[in-house]
CSV table of C-alpha atoms in Angstrom, one decimal:
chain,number,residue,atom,x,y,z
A,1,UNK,CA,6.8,50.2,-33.1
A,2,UNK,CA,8.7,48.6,-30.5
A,3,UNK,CA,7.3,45.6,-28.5
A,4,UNK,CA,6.1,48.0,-25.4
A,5,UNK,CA,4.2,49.9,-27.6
A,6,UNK,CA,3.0,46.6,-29.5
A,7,UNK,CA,1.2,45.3,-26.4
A,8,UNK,CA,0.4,48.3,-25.1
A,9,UNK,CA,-2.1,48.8,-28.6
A,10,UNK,CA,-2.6,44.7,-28.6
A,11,UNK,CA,-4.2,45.3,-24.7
A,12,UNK,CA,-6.2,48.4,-25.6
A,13,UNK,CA,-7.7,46.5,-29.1
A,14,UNK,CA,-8.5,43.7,-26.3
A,15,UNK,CA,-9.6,45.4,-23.8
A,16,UNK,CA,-12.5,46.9,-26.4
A,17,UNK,CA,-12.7,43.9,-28.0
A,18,UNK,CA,-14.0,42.1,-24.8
A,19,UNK,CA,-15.9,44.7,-23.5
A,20,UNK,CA,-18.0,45.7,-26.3
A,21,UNK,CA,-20.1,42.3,-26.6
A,22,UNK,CA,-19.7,42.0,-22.6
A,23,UNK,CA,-21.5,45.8,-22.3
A,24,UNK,CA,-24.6,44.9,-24.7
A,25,UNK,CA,-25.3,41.5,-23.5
A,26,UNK,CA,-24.7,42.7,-20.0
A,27,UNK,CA,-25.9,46.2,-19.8
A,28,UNK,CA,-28.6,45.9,-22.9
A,29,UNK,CA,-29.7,42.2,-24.1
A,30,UNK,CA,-29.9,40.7,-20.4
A,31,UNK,CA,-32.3,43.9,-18.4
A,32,UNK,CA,-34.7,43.9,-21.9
A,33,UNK,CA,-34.7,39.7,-21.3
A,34,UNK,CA,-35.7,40.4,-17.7
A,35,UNK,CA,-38.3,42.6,-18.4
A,36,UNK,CA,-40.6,39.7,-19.8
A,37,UNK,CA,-39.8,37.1,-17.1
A,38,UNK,CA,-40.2,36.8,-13.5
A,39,UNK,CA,-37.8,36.8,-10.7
A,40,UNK,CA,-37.9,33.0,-10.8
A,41,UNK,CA,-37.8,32.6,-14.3
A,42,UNK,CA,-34.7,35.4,-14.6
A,43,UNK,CA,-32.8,33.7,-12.1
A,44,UNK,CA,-33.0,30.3,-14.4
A,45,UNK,CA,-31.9,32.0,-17.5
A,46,UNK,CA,-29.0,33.4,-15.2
A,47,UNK,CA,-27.8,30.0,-13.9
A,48,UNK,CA,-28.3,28.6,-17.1
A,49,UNK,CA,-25.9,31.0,-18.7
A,50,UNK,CA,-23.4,30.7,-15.7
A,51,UNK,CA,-23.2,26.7,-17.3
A,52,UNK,CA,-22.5,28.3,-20.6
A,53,UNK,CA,-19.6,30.4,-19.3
A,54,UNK,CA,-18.1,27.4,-16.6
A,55,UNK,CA,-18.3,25.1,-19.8
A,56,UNK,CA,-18.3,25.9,-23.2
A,57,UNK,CA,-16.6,28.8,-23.0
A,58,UNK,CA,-14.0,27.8,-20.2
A,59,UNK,CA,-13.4,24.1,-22.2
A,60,UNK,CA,-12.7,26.9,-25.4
A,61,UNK,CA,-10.5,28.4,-23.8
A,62,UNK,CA,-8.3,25.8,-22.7
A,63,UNK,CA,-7.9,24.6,-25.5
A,64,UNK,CA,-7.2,28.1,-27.0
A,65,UNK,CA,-4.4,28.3,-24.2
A,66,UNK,CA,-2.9,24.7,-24.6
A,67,UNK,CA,-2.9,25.7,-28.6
A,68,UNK,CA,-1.2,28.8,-27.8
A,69,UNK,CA,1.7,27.6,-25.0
A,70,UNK,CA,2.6,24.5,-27.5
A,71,UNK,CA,2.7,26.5,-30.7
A,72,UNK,CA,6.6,26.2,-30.7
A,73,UNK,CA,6.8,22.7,-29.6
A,74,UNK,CA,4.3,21.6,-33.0
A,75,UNK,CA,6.1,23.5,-35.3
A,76,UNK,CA,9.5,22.4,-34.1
A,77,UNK,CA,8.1,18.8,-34.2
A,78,UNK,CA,6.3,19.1,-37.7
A,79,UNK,CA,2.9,17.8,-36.3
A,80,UNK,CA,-0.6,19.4,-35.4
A,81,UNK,CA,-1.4,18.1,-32.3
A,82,UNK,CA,-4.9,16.5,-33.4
A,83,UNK,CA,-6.7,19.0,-31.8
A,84,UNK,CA,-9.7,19.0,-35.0
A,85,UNK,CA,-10.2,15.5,-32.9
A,86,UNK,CA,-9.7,16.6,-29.4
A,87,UNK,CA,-12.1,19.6,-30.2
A,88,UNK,CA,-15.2,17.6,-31.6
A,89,UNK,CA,-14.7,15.3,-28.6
A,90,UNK,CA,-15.0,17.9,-26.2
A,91,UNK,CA,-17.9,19.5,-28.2
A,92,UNK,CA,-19.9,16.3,-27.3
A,93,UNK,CA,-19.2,16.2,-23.6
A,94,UNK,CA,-20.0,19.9,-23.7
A,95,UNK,CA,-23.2,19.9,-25.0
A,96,UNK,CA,-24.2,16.7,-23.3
A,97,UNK,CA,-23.2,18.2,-19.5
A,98,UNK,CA,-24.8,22.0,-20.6
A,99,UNK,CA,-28.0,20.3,-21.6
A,100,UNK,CA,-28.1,17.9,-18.3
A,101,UNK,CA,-27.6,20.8,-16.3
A,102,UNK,CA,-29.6,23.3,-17.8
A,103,UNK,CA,-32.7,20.8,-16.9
A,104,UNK,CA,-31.6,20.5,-13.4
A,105,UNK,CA,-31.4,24.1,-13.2
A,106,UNK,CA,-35.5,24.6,-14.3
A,107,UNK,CA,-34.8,24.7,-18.2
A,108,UNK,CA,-37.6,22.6,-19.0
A,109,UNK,CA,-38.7,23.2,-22.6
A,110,UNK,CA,-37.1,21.3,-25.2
A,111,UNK,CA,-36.7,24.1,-27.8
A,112,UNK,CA,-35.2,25.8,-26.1
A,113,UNK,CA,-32.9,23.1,-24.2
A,114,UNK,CA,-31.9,22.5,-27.8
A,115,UNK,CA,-31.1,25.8,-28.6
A,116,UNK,CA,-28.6,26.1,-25.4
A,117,UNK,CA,-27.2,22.9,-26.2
A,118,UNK,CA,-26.2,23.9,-29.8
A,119,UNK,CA,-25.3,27.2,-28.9
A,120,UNK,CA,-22.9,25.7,-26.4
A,121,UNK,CA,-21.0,24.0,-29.2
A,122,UNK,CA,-20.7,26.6,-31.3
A,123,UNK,CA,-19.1,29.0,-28.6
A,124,UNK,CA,-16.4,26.2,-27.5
A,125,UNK,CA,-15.4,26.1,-31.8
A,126,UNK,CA,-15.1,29.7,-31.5
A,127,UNK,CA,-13.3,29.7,-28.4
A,128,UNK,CA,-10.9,27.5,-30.0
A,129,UNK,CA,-10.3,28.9,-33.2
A,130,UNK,CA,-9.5,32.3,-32.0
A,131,UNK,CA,-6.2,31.2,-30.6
A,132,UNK,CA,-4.8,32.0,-34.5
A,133,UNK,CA,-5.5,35.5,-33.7
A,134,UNK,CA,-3.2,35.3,-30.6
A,135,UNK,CA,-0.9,33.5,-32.6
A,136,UNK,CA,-0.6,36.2,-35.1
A,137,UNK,CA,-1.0,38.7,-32.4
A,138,UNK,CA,-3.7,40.1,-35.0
A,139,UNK,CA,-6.3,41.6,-32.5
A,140,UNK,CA,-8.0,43.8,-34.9
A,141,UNK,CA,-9.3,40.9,-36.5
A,142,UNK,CA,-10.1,39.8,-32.7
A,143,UNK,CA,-11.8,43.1,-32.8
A,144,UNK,CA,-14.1,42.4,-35.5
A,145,UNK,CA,-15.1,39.2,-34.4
A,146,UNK,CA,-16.4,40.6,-31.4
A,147,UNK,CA,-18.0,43.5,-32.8
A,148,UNK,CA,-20.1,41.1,-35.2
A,149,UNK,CA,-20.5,39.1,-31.6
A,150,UNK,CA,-22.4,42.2,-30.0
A,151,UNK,CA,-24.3,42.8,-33.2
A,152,UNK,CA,-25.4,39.3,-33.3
A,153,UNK,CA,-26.6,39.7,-29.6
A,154,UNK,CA,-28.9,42.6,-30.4
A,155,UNK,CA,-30.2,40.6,-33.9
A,156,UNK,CA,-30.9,37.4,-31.3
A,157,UNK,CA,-33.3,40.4,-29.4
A,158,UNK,CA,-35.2,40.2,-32.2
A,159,UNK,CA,-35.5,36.6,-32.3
A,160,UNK,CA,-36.4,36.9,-28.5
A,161,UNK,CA,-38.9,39.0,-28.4
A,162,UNK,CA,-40.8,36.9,-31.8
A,163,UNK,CA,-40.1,33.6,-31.0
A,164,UNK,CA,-39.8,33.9,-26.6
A,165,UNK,CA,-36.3,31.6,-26.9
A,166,UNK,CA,-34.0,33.9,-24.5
A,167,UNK,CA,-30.9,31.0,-26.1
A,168,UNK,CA,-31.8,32.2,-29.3
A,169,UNK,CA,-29.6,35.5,-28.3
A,170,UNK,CA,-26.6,33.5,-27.6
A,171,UNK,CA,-26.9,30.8,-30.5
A,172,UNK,CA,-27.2,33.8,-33.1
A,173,UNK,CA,-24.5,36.0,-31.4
A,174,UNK,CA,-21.5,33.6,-31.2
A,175,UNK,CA,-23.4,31.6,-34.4
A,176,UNK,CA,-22.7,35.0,-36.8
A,177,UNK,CA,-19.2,35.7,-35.0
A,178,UNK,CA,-18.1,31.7,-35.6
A,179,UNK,CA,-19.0,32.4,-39.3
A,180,UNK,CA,-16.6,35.5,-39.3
A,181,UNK,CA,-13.7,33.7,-37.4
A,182,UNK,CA,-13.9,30.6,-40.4
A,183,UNK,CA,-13.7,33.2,-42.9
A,184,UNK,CA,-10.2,34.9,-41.6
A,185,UNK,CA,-8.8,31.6,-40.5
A,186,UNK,CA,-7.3,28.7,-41.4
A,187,UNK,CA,-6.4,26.6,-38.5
A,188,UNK,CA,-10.0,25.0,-38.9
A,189,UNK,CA,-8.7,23.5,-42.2
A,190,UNK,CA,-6.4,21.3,-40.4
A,191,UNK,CA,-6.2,17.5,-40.5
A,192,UNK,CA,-8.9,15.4,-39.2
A,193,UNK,CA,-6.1,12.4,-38.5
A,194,UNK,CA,-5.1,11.2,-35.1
A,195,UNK,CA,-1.5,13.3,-34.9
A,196,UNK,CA,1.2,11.4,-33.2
A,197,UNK,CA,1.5,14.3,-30.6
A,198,UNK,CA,-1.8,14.0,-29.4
A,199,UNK,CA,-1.0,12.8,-26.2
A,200,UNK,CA,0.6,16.2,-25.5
A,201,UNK,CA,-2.4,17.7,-26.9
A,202,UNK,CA,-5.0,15.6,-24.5
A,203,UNK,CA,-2.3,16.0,-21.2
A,204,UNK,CA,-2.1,19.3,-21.2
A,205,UNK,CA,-5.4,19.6,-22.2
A,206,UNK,CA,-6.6,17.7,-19.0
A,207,UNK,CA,-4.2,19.5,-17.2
A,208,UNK,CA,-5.2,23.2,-17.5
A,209,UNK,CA,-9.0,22.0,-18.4
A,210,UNK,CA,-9.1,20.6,-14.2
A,211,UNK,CA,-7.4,23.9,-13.6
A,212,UNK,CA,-9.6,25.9,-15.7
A,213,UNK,CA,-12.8,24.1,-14.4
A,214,UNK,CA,-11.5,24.6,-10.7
A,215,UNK,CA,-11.4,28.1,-11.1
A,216,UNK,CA,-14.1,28.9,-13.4
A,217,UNK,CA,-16.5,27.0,-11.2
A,218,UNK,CA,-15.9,29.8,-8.6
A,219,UNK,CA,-17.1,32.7,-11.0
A,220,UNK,CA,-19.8,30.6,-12.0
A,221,UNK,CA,-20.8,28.0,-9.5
A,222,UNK,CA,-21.7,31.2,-7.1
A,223,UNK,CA,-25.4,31.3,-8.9
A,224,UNK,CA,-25.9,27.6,-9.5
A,225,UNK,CA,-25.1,26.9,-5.7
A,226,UNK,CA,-27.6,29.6,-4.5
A,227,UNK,CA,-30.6,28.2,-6.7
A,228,UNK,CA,-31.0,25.0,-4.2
A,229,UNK,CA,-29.9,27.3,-0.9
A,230,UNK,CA,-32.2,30.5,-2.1
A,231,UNK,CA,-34.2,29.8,-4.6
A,232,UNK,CA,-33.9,31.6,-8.2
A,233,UNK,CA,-35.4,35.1,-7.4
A,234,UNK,CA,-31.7,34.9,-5.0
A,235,UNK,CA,-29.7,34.1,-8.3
A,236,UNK,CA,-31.3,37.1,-9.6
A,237,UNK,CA,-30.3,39.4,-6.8
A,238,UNK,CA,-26.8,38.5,-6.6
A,239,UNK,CA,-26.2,38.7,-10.2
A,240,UNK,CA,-27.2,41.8,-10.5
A,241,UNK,CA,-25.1,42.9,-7.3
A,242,UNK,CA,-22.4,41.5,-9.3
A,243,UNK,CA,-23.2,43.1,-12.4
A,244,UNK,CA,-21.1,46.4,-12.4
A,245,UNK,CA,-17.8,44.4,-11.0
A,246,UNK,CA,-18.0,42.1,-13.5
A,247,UNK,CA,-18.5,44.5,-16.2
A,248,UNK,CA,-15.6,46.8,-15.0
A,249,UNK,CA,-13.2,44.0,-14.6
A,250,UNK,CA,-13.7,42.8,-18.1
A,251,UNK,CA,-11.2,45.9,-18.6
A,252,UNK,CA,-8.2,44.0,-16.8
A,253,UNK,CA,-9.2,39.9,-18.1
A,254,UNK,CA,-8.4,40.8,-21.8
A,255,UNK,CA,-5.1,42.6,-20.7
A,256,UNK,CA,-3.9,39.3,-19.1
A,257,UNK,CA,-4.9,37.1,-22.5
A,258,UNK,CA,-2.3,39.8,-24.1
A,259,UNK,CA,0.8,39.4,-21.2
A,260,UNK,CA,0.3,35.6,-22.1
A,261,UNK,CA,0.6,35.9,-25.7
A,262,UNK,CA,4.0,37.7,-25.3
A,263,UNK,CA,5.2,35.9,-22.2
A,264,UNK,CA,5.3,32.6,-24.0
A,265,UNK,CA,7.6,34.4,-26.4
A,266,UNK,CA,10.1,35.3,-23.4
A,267,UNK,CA,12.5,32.6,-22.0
A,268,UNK,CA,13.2,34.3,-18.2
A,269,UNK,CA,11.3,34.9,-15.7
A,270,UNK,CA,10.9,39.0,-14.9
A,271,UNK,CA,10.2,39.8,-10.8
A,272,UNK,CA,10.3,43.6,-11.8
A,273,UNK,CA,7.7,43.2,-14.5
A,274,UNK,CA,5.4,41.1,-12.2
A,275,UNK,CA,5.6,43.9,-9.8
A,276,UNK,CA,4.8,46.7,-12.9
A,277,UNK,CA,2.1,44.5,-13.8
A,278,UNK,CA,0.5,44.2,-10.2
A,279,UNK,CA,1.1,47.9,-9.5
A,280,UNK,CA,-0.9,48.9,-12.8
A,281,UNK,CA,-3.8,46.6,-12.3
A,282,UNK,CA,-4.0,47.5,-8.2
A,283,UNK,CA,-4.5,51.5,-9.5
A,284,UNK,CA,-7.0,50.3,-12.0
A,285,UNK,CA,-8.9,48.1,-9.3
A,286,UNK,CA,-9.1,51.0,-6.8
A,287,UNK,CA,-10.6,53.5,-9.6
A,288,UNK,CA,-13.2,51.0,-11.0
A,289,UNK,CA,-14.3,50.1,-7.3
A,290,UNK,CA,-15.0,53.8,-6.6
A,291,UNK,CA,-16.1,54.4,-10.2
A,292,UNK,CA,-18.9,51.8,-9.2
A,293,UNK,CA,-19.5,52.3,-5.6
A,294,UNK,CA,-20.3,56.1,-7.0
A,295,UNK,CA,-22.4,54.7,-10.4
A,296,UNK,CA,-24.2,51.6,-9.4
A,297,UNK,CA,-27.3,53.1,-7.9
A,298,UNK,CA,-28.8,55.1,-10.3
A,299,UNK,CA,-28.3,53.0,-13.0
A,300,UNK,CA,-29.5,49.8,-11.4
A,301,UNK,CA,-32.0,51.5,-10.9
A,302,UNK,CA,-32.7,52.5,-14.6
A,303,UNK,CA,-31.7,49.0,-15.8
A,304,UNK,CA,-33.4,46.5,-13.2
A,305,UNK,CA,-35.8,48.8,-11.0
A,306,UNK,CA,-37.7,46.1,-10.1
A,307,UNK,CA,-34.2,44.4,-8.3
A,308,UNK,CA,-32.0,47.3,-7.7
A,309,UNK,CA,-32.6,48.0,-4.0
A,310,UNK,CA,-31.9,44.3,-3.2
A,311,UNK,CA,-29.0,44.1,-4.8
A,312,UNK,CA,-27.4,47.6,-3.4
A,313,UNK,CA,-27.2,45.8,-0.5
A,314,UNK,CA,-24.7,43.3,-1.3
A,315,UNK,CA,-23.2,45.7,-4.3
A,316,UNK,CA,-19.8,46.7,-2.2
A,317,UNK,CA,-18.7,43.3,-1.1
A,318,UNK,CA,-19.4,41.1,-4.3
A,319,UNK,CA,-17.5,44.1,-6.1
A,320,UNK,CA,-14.4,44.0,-3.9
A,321,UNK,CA,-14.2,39.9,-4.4
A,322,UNK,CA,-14.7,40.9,-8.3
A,323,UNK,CA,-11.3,43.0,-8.5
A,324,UNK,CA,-9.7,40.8,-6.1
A,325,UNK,CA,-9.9,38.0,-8.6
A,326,UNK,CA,-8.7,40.4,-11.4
A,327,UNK,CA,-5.7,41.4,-9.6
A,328,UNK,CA,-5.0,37.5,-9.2
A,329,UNK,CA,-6.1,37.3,-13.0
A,330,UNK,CA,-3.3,39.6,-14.0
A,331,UNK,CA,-1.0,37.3,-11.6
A,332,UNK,CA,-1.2,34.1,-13.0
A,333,UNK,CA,0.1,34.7,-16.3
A,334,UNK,CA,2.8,34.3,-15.0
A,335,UNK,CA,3.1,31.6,-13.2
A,336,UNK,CA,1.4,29.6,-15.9
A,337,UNK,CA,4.1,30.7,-18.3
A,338,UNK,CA,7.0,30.2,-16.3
A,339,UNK,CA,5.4,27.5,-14.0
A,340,UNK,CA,4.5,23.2,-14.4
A,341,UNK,CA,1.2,23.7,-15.4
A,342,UNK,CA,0.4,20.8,-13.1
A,343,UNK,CA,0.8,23.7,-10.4
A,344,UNK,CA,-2.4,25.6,-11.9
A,345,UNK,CA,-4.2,22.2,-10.2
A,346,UNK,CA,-2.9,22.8,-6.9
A,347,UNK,CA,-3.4,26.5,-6.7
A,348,UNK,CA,-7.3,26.5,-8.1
A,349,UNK,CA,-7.8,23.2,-6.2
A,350,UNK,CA,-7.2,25.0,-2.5
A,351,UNK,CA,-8.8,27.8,-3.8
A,352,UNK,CA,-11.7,26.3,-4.8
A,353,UNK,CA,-11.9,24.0,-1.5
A,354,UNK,CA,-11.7,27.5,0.2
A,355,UNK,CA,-14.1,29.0,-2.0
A,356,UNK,CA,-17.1,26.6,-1.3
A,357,UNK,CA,-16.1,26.2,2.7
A,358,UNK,CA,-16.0,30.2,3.2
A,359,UNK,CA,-19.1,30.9,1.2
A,360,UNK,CA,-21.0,28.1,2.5
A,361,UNK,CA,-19.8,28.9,6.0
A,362,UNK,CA,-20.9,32.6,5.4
A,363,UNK,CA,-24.4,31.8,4.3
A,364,UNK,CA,-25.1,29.8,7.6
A,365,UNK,CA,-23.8,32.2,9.4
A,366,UNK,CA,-25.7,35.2,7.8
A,367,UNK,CA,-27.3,34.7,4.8
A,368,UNK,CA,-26.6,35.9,1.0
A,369,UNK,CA,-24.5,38.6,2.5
A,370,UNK,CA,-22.4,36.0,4.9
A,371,UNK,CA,-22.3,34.2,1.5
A,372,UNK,CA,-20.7,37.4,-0.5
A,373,UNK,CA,-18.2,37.5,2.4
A,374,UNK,CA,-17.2,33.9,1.8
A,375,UNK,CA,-16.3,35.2,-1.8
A,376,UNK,CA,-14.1,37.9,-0.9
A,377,UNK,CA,-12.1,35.8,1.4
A,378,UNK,CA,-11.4,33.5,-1.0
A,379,UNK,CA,-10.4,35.7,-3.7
A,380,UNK,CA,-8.2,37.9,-1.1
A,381,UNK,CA,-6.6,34.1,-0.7
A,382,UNK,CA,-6.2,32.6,-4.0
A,383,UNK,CA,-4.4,36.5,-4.7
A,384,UNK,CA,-1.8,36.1,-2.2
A,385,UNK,CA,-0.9,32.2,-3.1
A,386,UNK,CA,-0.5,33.8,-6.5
A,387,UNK,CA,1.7,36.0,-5.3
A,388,UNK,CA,3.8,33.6,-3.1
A,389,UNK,CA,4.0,31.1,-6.1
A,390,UNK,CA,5.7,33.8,-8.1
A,391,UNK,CA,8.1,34.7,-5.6
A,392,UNK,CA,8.9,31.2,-5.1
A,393,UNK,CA,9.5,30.7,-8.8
A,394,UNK,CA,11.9,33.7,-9.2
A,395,UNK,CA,13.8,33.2,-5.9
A,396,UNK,CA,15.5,30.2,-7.6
């Protein structure tokens, strides 16, 4: 099999891989959750899980990235990196800022405060210690990890509904899929010593974690804003406007996790393949928009009748801004790869300056729609200074 046809089966494992846990939480665990719970109270469990995905998960993955880009560099050198250390030190921040602002978002019990803050620990581990599957470019094991994920989502269902702890879904989910990724793994058996080459470790660490933060906290800062400007029962709403884009993109995001792990295996940059890339993922953006501008209705309504009117409303514009950011997704691959990564700052810093100013500036104008607006302006921008990064890189 020749390396086309290597990523070409490496994306399509990833691209079921991630969506299969992302279609039960999102299309199964989360409506049965709302089902029991308010507006209000749904809107909480939504923000709260919005600080799961901007830290934990993003933190995770950082470090899953750094792992991946210096890979080379360690085994050239001889050392590890210290990242056992770096890890448990980042665990402890996690949990501490995920428990902080789950009580500021209305997560008041402390059961369940517990339960998200653990939970929170155990998906930045996992995060982590996937990276030897991109390493080894062994995504059926990648597979299997997230198909114990998903079943461990519908198990923590059970748990919901007997013991009223919606965390309890999340903590056993990622809990049984941690236990699978220790079992085919070995990376977690590294040494516990400070490593000379920690520094590197902790840079570039800082580096793409500011980056990653900046532009995480755009896909997830949307519903923690809106809970002080709108109350909850808004967070609700957009969420579930946002639900099919979200769920339709997860198609492309896996497919950029694949382009890095062979990009940081090429030495030159490639303007045609950028352009193959961006040509591919603009044909698959089109089709899902008008796959869910066609599909959304009817099964809103199915899933969340009690919401699905209001959130029609904003349903076209809040999916537009969703592929927009996928298209940039598929972008940036390559200018991290072939980039400084002190440039990922810049480029998710003025994006997420103009994120915040053209969303707030939409909701005074007009409201949660003005506010959706503000979204899709931003992504529209942060996709062409992608673009104009690239070209800048390969013009010299």
């Amino acid at each position: 099999m020749n390396k086309i046809q290597s990523a070409a089966v490496d994306m399509a494992l990833n691209v079921i891989s991630t969506l299969l846990p992302s279609m039960v939480l999102q299309l199964f665990v989360l409506p049965v959750i709302s089902r029991s719970m308010s507006g209000d109270e749904y809107g909480i469990v939504i923000a709260s899980i919005a600080l799961l995905g901007l830290i934990p998960l993003t933190v995770g993955n950082v470090l899953n990235n750094v792992r991946l880009l210096n890979d080379e560099s360690h085994k050239r050198s001889g050392l590890e990196g210290g990242y056992p250390l770096v890890v448990a030190c980042l665990c402890a921040l996690s949990a501490v800022a995920v428990c902080i602002g789950s009580w500021a978002v209305g997560v008041v019990g402390s059961i369940e405060l517990f339960v998200v803050t653990l939970a929170s620990v155990i998906m930045l581990i996992r995060e982590y210690l996937i990276v030897e599957y991109r390493l080894s470019l062994s995504y059926r094991k990648m597979l299997c990890a997230n198909v114990v994920l998903a079943i461990g989502f519908v198990a923590g269902v059970g748990f919901f509904g007997a013991l009223g702890s919606w965390g309890l879904v999340y903590l056993v989910g990622y809990g049984a899929s941690l236990a699978y990724v220790v079992s085919t793994t070995t990376i977690w058996r590294e040494s516990r010593a400070v490593s000379p080459d920690i520094r590197l470790t902790i840079r570039d660490a800082a580096t793409l974690g500011i980056s990653g933060l900046l532009n995480k906290s755009t896909a997830y800062a949307d519903k923690l804003i809106l809970v002080p400007l709108l109350g909850s029962s808004a967070v609700a709403v957009y969420y579930i406007s946002c639900l099919f884009g979200k769920v339709l993109s997860l198609v492309i995001a896996p497919i950029s996790s694949v382009m890095l792990s062979y990009l940081v295996k090429e030495d030159r940059v490639s303007r045609r393949a950028f352009q193959f890339a961006l040509i591919i993922g603009c044909t698959l953006c089109v089709f899902g928009y008008i796959v869910t501008v066609v599909i959304a209705e009817p099964i809103l309504m199915l899933m969340y009748p009690q919401f699905a009117e209001d959130s029609m409303i904003y349903l076209p514009v809040v999916t537009a801004a969703s592929y927009v950011m996928v298209l940039s997704g598929i972008a940036n691959p390559f200018v991290m790869r072939f980039g400084d990564l002190s440039w990922q700052i810049g480029l998710n810093g003025v994006f997420c300056c103009i994120f915040f100013v053209s969303c707030l500036a939409g909701y005074l104008y007009s409201g949660l729609i003005g506010f959706c607006m503000g979204t899709l302006v931003a992504n529209i921008t942060r996709l062409v200074l992608t673009i104009v990064l690239y070209a800048r890189l390969t013009a010299r």
